[in-house]
Amino acid sequence: MATNWDRLDAGLRESVQENVELYERVRPALKLVTREVLLTLRSMLKDTEVTPLFVTGRTKTVESFKEKISRTEKPLEPGGPPVLKFPDPFRTLNDMVGVRVITKLPAENAVVANLIKRQRQLFDCRGDREKDIGSIESGTYGYSSRHLILRTIQNEAVKDYQQVFNPDLQPNGSYFFECQIRTVFAHAWSEIEHDIRFKAEDPRAWTPHFDRQFTATAAMLETVEGAFADLHERYEEVRGYWDTDGEGGAQLTPNRIRDVWRTLLPHVDRKVDDDWGWAAELMAAHGLNQTVQLAELLSANRITEVRKALDHRYSPGPDRLLDDLLLWQYGTKHIDLTAEAPDVVPHPRRDSLLRRLKQIERYRQTKL
């Protein structure tokens, strides 16, 4: 297959070849620049509120550099000779040094970008672009990636590179490079897409079905990322219920019990109304008035045992299940605190609770 270099007009080859030879000479020094910015970013992002999965970097290969700067554009005038797209690559290309910060969740991309941009003593951000913003606005799909163009400030590795590049110029330690920030899902998608779309050996080996498949997988990717983001948000909310100095210490009002219940047990919510006052009364009867105490009561293992013990004919709603959980936990104390007095006639709630308690005790005997 013919490369950009193979198709290049003979009149442009000399200029391209000169730049390729220069790049080959300075690339070892440029690799040290890549290493320096990579280590700086890793150190910067370590132990922050968002620690990336990994931070990787690369220095463009000589062959890749040659292929890129061999690209041409349409002639300036009809019928004229083609022109190089990058006639001065060392001044215009920002991707000879490239760094990628790979995160877990989409929301972390913005956090990482802001952390980097705040380090003004190390980097000057000269470009900030969300790659997927165009597809969002056009209603199409593509992978999401935050692209920063950063300039180093008084960097010693850059000064060494500049000395190699041109010993006659005073080095200033400033160098532009690209930093891409994206999730691990977007990273995998973009790597595969790049291999097929941009590194394909023969552009004729293409079918519109590939475009359709990439669009479909990008849509699925967005759905998966959204699901993981929702999962993480729910996890953080649930974890907060166990923090007695935070959400866990919040008082149990009827609405608070409803919200906690629907977060922990969204599959057990058969209430036809929005009255959760009964739940607050049951909890208060045992002196349970904090969110963490409700979270402890709604243990998944305890719920499983209660279901087995009482062998519910129908899946219980929140009112019955909460009542049974308190009965399992407190036994006769729950009956005395929440049922009719023994001498009151009739006493249907006391009778029901006593019957269920006997079932629980028989079940516990079988577990001994």
CSV table of C-alpha atoms in Angstrom, one decimal:
chain,number,residue,atom,x,y,z
A,1,MET,CA,0.0,0.0,0.0
A,2,ALA,CA,1.3,3.5,-0.9
A,3,THR,CA,2.1,5.7,2.1
A,4,ASN,CA,1.8,9.5,2.4
A,5,TRP,CA,5.6,9.5,1.7
A,6,ASP,CA,5.2,7.3,-1.3
A,7,ARG,CA,2.5,9.6,-2.8
A,8,LEU,CA,4.5,12.8,-1.9
A,9,ASP,CA,5.4,15.1,-4.8
A,10,ALA,CA,9.1,14.9,-5.6
A,11,GLY,CA,9.4,18.7,-5.1
A,12,LEU,CA,8.3,18.3,-1.4
A,13,ARG,CA,10.4,15.3,-0.4
A,14,GLU,CA,13.6,17.2,0.3
A,15,SER,CA,12.0,19.4,2.9
A,16,VAL,CA,10.2,16.5,4.5
A,17,GLN,CA,13.4,14.4,4.6
A,18,GLU,CA,15.4,17.2,6.2
A,19,ASN,CA,12.8,17.4,9.0
A,20,VAL,CA,12.8,13.6,9.4
A,21,GLU,CA,16.5,13.5,9.7
A,22,LEU,CA,16.4,16.3,12.3
A,23,TYR,CA,13.7,14.6,14.2
A,24,GLU,CA,15.7,11.3,14.2
A,25,ARG,CA,18.7,13.2,15.7
A,26,VAL,CA,16.8,15.0,18.5
A,27,ARG,CA,14.3,12.2,19.4
A,28,PRO,CA,16.5,10.7,22.1
A,29,ALA,CA,16.5,14.1,23.9
A,30,LEU,CA,12.7,14.4,23.3
A,31,LYS,CA,12.2,11.0,24.9
A,32,LEU,CA,13.7,12.4,28.0
A,33,VAL,CA,11.2,15.3,27.8
A,34,THR,CA,8.4,12.7,27.6
A,35,ARG,CA,9.8,10.9,30.6
A,36,GLU,CA,10.0,14.1,32.6
A,37,VAL,CA,6.5,15.3,32.0
A,38,LEU,CA,5.2,11.8,32.5
A,39,LEU,CA,6.8,11.5,35.9
A,40,THR,CA,5.7,15.0,36.8
A,41,LEU,CA,2.0,14.3,36.0
A,42,ARG,CA,2.1,10.9,37.9
A,43,SER,CA,3.5,12.6,41.0
A,44,MET,CA,1.0,15.5,40.7
A,45,LEU,CA,-2.0,13.2,40.4
A,46,LYS,CA,-0.9,10.6,43.1
A,47,ASP,CA,-3.1,10.6,46.2
A,48,THR,CA,-5.5,13.2,44.9
A,49,GLU,CA,-9.3,13.0,45.2
A,50,VAL,CA,-9.2,11.3,41.8
A,51,THR,CA,-6.2,8.9,41.3
A,52,PRO,CA,-6.1,7.8,37.6
A,53,LEU,CA,-6.0,4.2,36.7
A,54,PHE,CA,-2.7,4.9,35.0
A,55,VAL,CA,-0.8,7.7,33.2
A,56,THR,CA,1.1,6.7,30.1
A,57,GLY,CA,3.2,8.6,27.5
A,58,ARG,CA,5.0,8.1,24.2
A,59,THR,CA,7.3,10.0,21.9
A,60,LYS,CA,6.2,9.8,18.3
A,61,THR,CA,8.3,7.3,16.3
A,62,VAL,CA,10.4,8.5,13.4
A,63,GLU,CA,8.2,6.5,11.0
A,64,SER,CA,5.0,8.0,12.4
A,65,PHE,CA,6.5,11.5,12.3
A,66,LYS,CA,7.6,11.0,8.7
A,67,GLU,CA,4.2,9.8,7.7
A,68,LYS,CA,2.4,12.6,9.4
A,69,ILE,CA,4.5,15.5,8.0
A,70,SER,CA,4.2,13.9,4.5
A,71,ARG,CA,0.5,14.8,4.4
A,72,THR,CA,-0.6,17.3,1.8
A,73,GLU,CA,-3.4,19.6,1.3
A,74,LYS,CA,-5.2,20.9,-1.8
A,75,PRO,CA,-3.2,23.3,-4.0
A,76,LEU,CA,-3.5,27.0,-3.1
A,77,GLU,CA,-4.7,27.6,-6.7
A,78,PRO,CA,-6.6,25.3,-9.0
A,79,GLY,CA,-4.2,23.2,-11.0
A,80,GLY,CA,-1.2,24.2,-8.8
A,81,PRO,CA,1.1,21.8,-6.9
A,82,PRO,CA,0.0,20.3,-3.6
A,83,VAL,CA,1.3,21.8,-0.4
A,84,LEU,CA,2.5,20.3,2.8
A,85,LYS,CA,0.0,20.3,5.6
A,86,PHE,CA,2.8,20.7,8.2
A,87,PRO,CA,5.5,22.7,6.5
A,88,ASP,CA,7.1,23.6,9.8
A,89,PRO,CA,6.4,20.6,12.0
A,90,PHE,CA,8.6,21.4,14.9
A,91,ARG,CA,6.7,24.7,15.4
A,92,THR,CA,3.1,23.4,14.7
A,93,LEU,CA,2.9,19.8,15.9
A,94,ASN,CA,2.0,19.3,19.5
A,95,ASP,CA,1.8,15.6,19.5
A,96,MET,CA,5.4,14.6,19.2
A,97,VAL,CA,5.2,14.2,22.9
A,98,GLY,CA,1.9,12.7,24.0
A,99,VAL,CA,0.6,11.9,27.5
A,100,ARG,CA,-2.6,10.0,28.3
A,101,VAL,CA,-4.3,10.1,31.7
A,102,ILE,CA,-6.8,7.2,32.0
A,103,THR,CA,-9.6,7.5,34.5
A,104,LYS,CA,-12.4,5.2,35.7
A,105,LEU,CA,-15.5,7.5,35.3
A,106,PRO,CA,-16.4,10.3,32.9
A,107,ALA,CA,-16.8,12.9,35.8
A,108,GLU,CA,-13.2,12.3,36.8
A,109,ASN,CA,-11.9,13.7,33.5
A,110,ALA,CA,-12.9,17.2,34.4
A,111,VAL,CA,-11.4,16.8,37.9
A,112,VAL,CA,-8.1,15.6,36.5
A,113,ALA,CA,-8.0,18.4,33.9
A,114,ASN,CA,-8.6,21.1,36.6
A,115,LEU,CA,-5.9,19.6,38.8
A,116,ILE,CA,-3.4,19.8,36.0
A,117,LYS,CA,-4.4,23.3,34.9
A,118,ARG,CA,-4.0,24.6,38.5
A,119,GLN,CA,-0.3,23.6,38.5
A,120,ARG,CA,0.6,26.9,36.8
A,121,GLN,CA,4.2,26.8,38.1
A,122,LEU,CA,4.7,23.6,36.0
A,123,PHE,CA,2.5,23.9,33.0
A,124,ASP,CA,0.7,26.6,31.1
A,125,CYS,CA,-2.5,25.3,29.5
A,126,ARG,CA,-2.7,26.7,26.0
A,127,GLY,CA,-5.6,24.6,24.7
A,128,ASP,CA,-8.5,22.7,26.3
A,129,ARG,CA,-11.0,20.8,24.1
A,130,GLU,CA,-13.6,18.2,24.7
A,131,LYS,CA,-13.3,15.8,21.7
A,132,ASP,CA,-16.9,14.5,21.9
A,133,ILE,CA,-18.6,17.9,22.1
A,134,GLY,CA,-19.2,18.1,18.4
A,135,SER,CA,-20.9,14.7,18.3
A,136,ILE,CA,-23.0,15.6,21.3
A,137,GLU,CA,-24.3,18.8,19.6
A,138,SER,CA,-24.9,17.0,16.3
A,139,GLY,CA,-26.7,14.1,17.9
A,140,THR,CA,-24.1,11.5,16.8
A,141,TYR,CA,-21.7,9.4,18.8
A,142,GLY,CA,-18.0,9.3,19.4
A,143,TYR,CA,-15.7,8.6,22.3
A,144,SER,CA,-15.3,11.3,24.9
A,145,SER,CA,-11.8,12.6,25.6
A,146,ARG,CA,-10.5,15.8,27.1
A,147,HIS,CA,-7.5,17.2,25.2
A,148,LEU,CA,-5.2,19.7,26.8
A,149,ILE,CA,-2.3,21.5,25.1
A,150,LEU,CA,0.3,22.2,27.8
A,151,ARG,CA,3.4,24.2,27.7
A,152,THR,CA,6.2,23.4,30.1
A,153,ILE,CA,7.8,26.1,32.2
A,154,GLN,CA,11.5,26.3,32.8
A,155,ASN,CA,11.8,22.6,32.4
A,156,GLU,CA,15.4,21.3,32.5
A,157,ALA,CA,14.8,18.3,30.3
A,158,VAL,CA,13.3,20.6,27.7
A,159,LYS,CA,16.3,22.9,27.9
A,160,ASP,CA,18.6,19.9,27.2
A,161,TYR,CA,16.4,19.0,24.2
A,162,GLN,CA,16.5,22.6,22.9
A,163,GLN,CA,20.3,22.6,23.2
A,164,VAL,CA,20.4,19.5,21.0
A,165,PHE,CA,17.9,21.0,18.6
A,166,ASN,CA,19.7,24.3,18.1
A,167,PRO,CA,22.8,25.0,20.2
A,168,ASP,CA,22.9,28.6,18.9
A,169,LEU,CA,19.7,29.5,20.6
A,170,GLN,CA,19.2,30.2,24.3
A,171,PRO,CA,17.0,27.5,25.8
A,172,ASN,CA,14.0,28.6,27.7
A,173,GLY,CA,12.5,25.3,28.9
A,174,SER,CA,9.2,25.9,27.2
A,175,TYR,CA,7.7,23.0,25.1
A,176,PHE,CA,4.2,22.3,23.9
A,177,PHE,CA,2.8,18.8,24.3
A,178,GLU,CA,-0.6,17.1,24.3
A,179,CYS,CA,-2.3,15.6,27.3
A,180,GLN,CA,-5.4,13.4,26.6
A,181,ILE,CA,-7.7,12.6,29.5
A,182,ARG,CA,-10.3,9.9,29.0
A,183,THR,CA,-11.9,6.9,30.7
A,184,VAL,CA,-10.6,3.3,30.4
A,185,PHE,CA,-13.6,2.5,28.2
A,186,ALA,CA,-13.1,5.4,25.8
A,187,HIS,CA,-9.4,4.5,25.8
A,188,ALA,CA,-10.0,1.0,24.6
A,189,TRP,CA,-12.5,2.2,22.0
A,190,SER,CA,-10.2,4.8,20.6
A,191,GLU,CA,-7.2,2.5,20.4
A,192,ILE,CA,-9.2,0.0,18.4
A,193,GLU,CA,-10.8,2.7,16.2
A,194,HIS,CA,-7.3,4.2,15.6
A,195,ASP,CA,-5.9,0.9,14.5
A,196,ILE,CA,-8.7,0.2,12.0
A,197,ARG,CA,-9.5,3.7,10.8
A,198,PHE,CA,-6.1,5.4,10.7
A,199,LYS,CA,-3.6,2.6,10.7
A,200,ALA,CA,-5.4,0.3,8.2
A,201,GLU,CA,-2.9,-1.1,5.7
A,202,ASP,CA,-5.2,-0.5,2.8
A,203,PRO,CA,-7.9,2.3,2.7
A,204,ARG,CA,-9.7,0.3,0.1
A,205,ALA,CA,-10.4,-2.4,2.7
A,206,TRP,CA,-13.2,-0.4,4.1
A,207,THR,CA,-17.0,-0.7,4.2
A,208,PRO,CA,-19.6,1.7,5.5
A,209,HIS,CA,-20.6,-1.1,7.9
A,210,PHE,CA,-17.4,-0.3,9.9
A,211,ASP,CA,-18.7,3.2,10.5
A,212,ARG,CA,-22.0,1.9,11.5
A,213,GLN,CA,-20.4,-0.5,14.0
A,214,PHE,CA,-18.2,2.1,15.5
A,215,THR,CA,-21.2,4.4,16.0
A,216,ALA,CA,-23.1,1.5,17.6
A,217,THR,CA,-20.3,0.6,20.0
A,218,ALA,CA,-19.8,4.3,20.9
A,219,ALA,CA,-23.5,4.5,21.9
A,220,MET,CA,-23.1,1.3,24.0
A,221,LEU,CA,-20.0,2.8,25.5
A,222,GLU,CA,-21.9,5.9,26.6
A,223,THR,CA,-24.6,3.7,28.1
A,224,VAL,CA,-22.0,1.6,30.0
A,225,GLU,CA,-20.2,4.6,31.3
A,226,GLY,CA,-23.5,6.1,32.5
A,227,ALA,CA,-24.4,2.9,34.3
A,228,PHE,CA,-21.0,2.8,36.1
A,229,ALA,CA,-21.3,6.5,37.0
A,230,ASP,CA,-24.8,5.9,38.5
A,231,LEU,CA,-23.4,2.9,40.3
A,232,HIS,CA,-20.5,4.9,41.7
A,233,GLU,CA,-22.9,7.7,42.8
A,234,ARG,CA,-25.2,5.2,44.6
A,235,TYR,CA,-22.1,3.6,46.3
A,236,GLU,CA,-20.9,6.9,47.6
A,237,GLU,CA,-24.4,7.7,48.9
A,238,VAL,CA,-24.7,4.3,50.6
A,239,ARG,CA,-21.2,4.6,52.1
A,240,GLY,CA,-22.3,7.9,53.5
A,241,TYR,CA,-25.0,6.2,55.5
A,242,TRP,CA,-22.3,4.6,57.7
A,243,ASP,CA,-20.5,7.9,58.4
A,244,THR,CA,-21.8,9.0,61.9
A,245,ASP,CA,-20.1,12.3,61.5
A,246,GLY,CA,-21.9,12.9,58.2
A,247,GLU,CA,-25.0,11.4,56.5
A,248,GLY,CA,-25.1,8.5,58.9
A,249,GLY,CA,-25.8,10.9,61.8
A,250,ALA,CA,-28.8,12.5,60.1
A,251,GLN,CA,-32.1,12.2,62.0
A,252,LEU,CA,-34.7,9.7,60.8
A,253,THR,CA,-37.7,11.6,59.7
A,254,PRO,CA,-40.4,9.9,57.6
A,255,ASN,CA,-39.0,11.3,54.4
A,256,ARG,CA,-35.4,10.4,55.4
A,257,ILE,CA,-36.5,6.8,56.0
A,258,ARG,CA,-38.2,6.7,52.6
A,259,ASP,CA,-35.2,8.0,50.8
A,260,VAL,CA,-32.7,5.6,52.5
A,261,TRP,CA,-35.1,2.7,51.9
A,262,ARG,CA,-35.5,3.5,48.2
A,263,THR,CA,-31.7,3.7,47.9
A,264,LEU,CA,-30.8,0.5,49.7
A,265,LEU,CA,-33.9,-1.5,48.7
A,266,PRO,CA,-35.3,-0.1,45.5
A,267,HIS,CA,-36.8,-3.5,44.6
A,268,VAL,CA,-38.9,-3.5,47.9
A,269,ASP,CA,-41.1,-0.5,47.5
A,270,ARG,CA,-44.8,-1.5,47.1
A,271,LYS,CA,-46.3,1.4,49.0
A,272,VAL,CA,-49.3,2.9,47.3
A,273,ASP,CA,-48.9,6.2,49.2
A,274,ASP,CA,-46.0,8.3,50.4
A,275,ASP,CA,-46.7,8.1,54.1
A,276,TRP,CA,-43.7,6.8,56.0
A,277,GLY,CA,-44.7,8.1,59.4
A,278,TRP,CA,-45.4,4.5,60.6
A,279,ALA,CA,-41.8,3.6,59.9
A,280,ALA,CA,-40.5,6.5,61.9
A,281,GLU,CA,-42.8,5.5,64.8
A,282,LEU,CA,-41.6,1.9,64.7
A,283,MET,CA,-37.9,2.9,64.7
A,284,ALA,CA,-38.4,5.5,67.4
A,285,ALA,CA,-40.1,2.9,69.7
A,286,HIS,CA,-36.6,1.3,70.0
A,287,GLY,CA,-34.8,4.6,70.3
A,288,LEU,CA,-33.5,4.3,66.7
A,289,ASN,CA,-33.3,7.8,65.3
A,290,GLN,CA,-30.1,7.9,63.2
A,291,THR,CA,-29.6,7.0,59.5
A,292,VAL,CA,-26.7,4.6,60.4
A,293,GLN,CA,-29.1,2.6,62.6
A,294,LEU,CA,-31.5,2.1,59.8
A,295,ALA,CA,-28.7,1.1,57.4
A,296,GLU,CA,-27.5,-1.5,60.0
A,297,LEU,CA,-31.0,-2.8,60.4
A,298,LEU,CA,-31.5,-3.2,56.6
A,299,SER,CA,-28.7,-5.7,56.3
A,300,ALA,CA,-29.0,-7.9,53.2
A,301,ASN,CA,-28.0,-11.0,55.2
A,302,ARG,CA,-30.6,-10.3,57.9
A,303,ILE,CA,-33.3,-9.7,55.2
A,304,THR,CA,-32.5,-13.0,53.6
A,305,GLU,CA,-32.8,-14.8,57.0
A,306,VAL,CA,-36.1,-13.1,57.8
A,307,ARG,CA,-37.5,-14.1,54.4
A,308,LYS,CA,-36.5,-17.7,55.0
A,309,ALA,CA,-37.8,-17.8,58.5
A,310,LEU,CA,-41.3,-16.3,57.7
A,311,ASP,CA,-41.6,-17.9,54.3
A,312,HIS,CA,-43.7,-15.0,53.0
A,313,ARG,CA,-46.4,-16.0,50.7
A,314,TYR,CA,-46.2,-12.7,49.0
A,315,SER,CA,-43.1,-10.5,48.8
A,316,PRO,CA,-43.6,-8.0,51.7
A,317,GLY,CA,-43.7,-4.3,51.2
A,318,PRO,CA,-41.7,-1.8,53.3
A,319,ASP,CA,-44.1,-1.7,56.2
A,320,ARG,CA,-44.3,-5.5,56.7
A,321,LEU,CA,-40.6,-6.1,56.1
A,322,LEU,CA,-39.5,-3.3,58.5
A,323,ASP,CA,-41.8,-4.8,61.1
A,324,ASP,CA,-40.4,-8.3,60.6
A,325,LEU,CA,-36.8,-7.0,60.8
A,326,LEU,CA,-37.4,-5.3,64.1
A,327,LEU,CA,-39.2,-8.4,65.4
A,328,TRP,CA,-36.2,-10.5,64.3
A,329,GLN,CA,-33.8,-8.1,66.1
A,330,TYR,CA,-35.7,-7.4,69.3
A,331,GLY,CA,-38.2,-10.3,69.7
A,332,THR,CA,-40.7,-9.8,72.6
A,333,LYS,CA,-39.4,-6.3,73.3
A,334,HIS,CA,-40.7,-5.3,69.9
A,335,ILE,CA,-44.1,-6.8,70.6
A,336,ASP,CA,-44.3,-5.0,74.0
A,337,LEU,CA,-43.3,-1.7,72.6
A,338,THR,CA,-45.5,-1.6,69.4
A,339,ALA,CA,-48.5,-4.0,70.0
A,340,GLU,CA,-51.6,-3.7,72.1
A,341,ALA,CA,-51.3,-4.3,75.8
A,342,PRO,CA,-51.9,-8.0,76.8
A,343,ASP,CA,-55.1,-7.2,78.6
A,344,VAL,CA,-56.6,-5.3,75.6
A,345,VAL,CA,-59.3,-7.2,73.7
A,346,PRO,CA,-59.0,-7.8,70.8
A,347,HIS,CA,-55.3,-7.7,70.1
A,348,PRO,CA,-54.8,-8.6,66.5
A,349,ARG,CA,-51.4,-7.0,66.1
A,350,ARG,CA,-50.0,-8.8,69.2
A,351,ASP,CA,-51.4,-12.1,68.0
A,352,SER,CA,-49.8,-11.6,64.6
A,353,LEU,CA,-46.5,-10.6,66.0
A,354,LEU,CA,-46.5,-13.6,68.4
A,355,ARG,CA,-47.3,-16.0,65.6
A,356,ARG,CA,-44.4,-14.6,63.5
A,357,LEU,CA,-42.0,-14.7,66.4
A,358,LYS,CA,-42.7,-18.4,66.9
A,359,GLN,CA,-41.9,-19.0,63.3
A,360,ILE,CA,-38.6,-17.1,63.7
A,361,GLU,CA,-37.7,-19.1,66.8
A,362,ARG,CA,-38.5,-22.4,65.1
A,363,TYR,CA,-36.3,-21.4,62.1
A,364,ARG,CA,-33.5,-20.5,64.5
A,365,GLN,CA,-33.7,-23.9,66.1
A,366,THR,CA,-33.2,-25.5,62.7
A,367,LYS,CA,-30.0,-23.5,62.3
A,368,LEU,CA,-28.4,-24.8,65.5
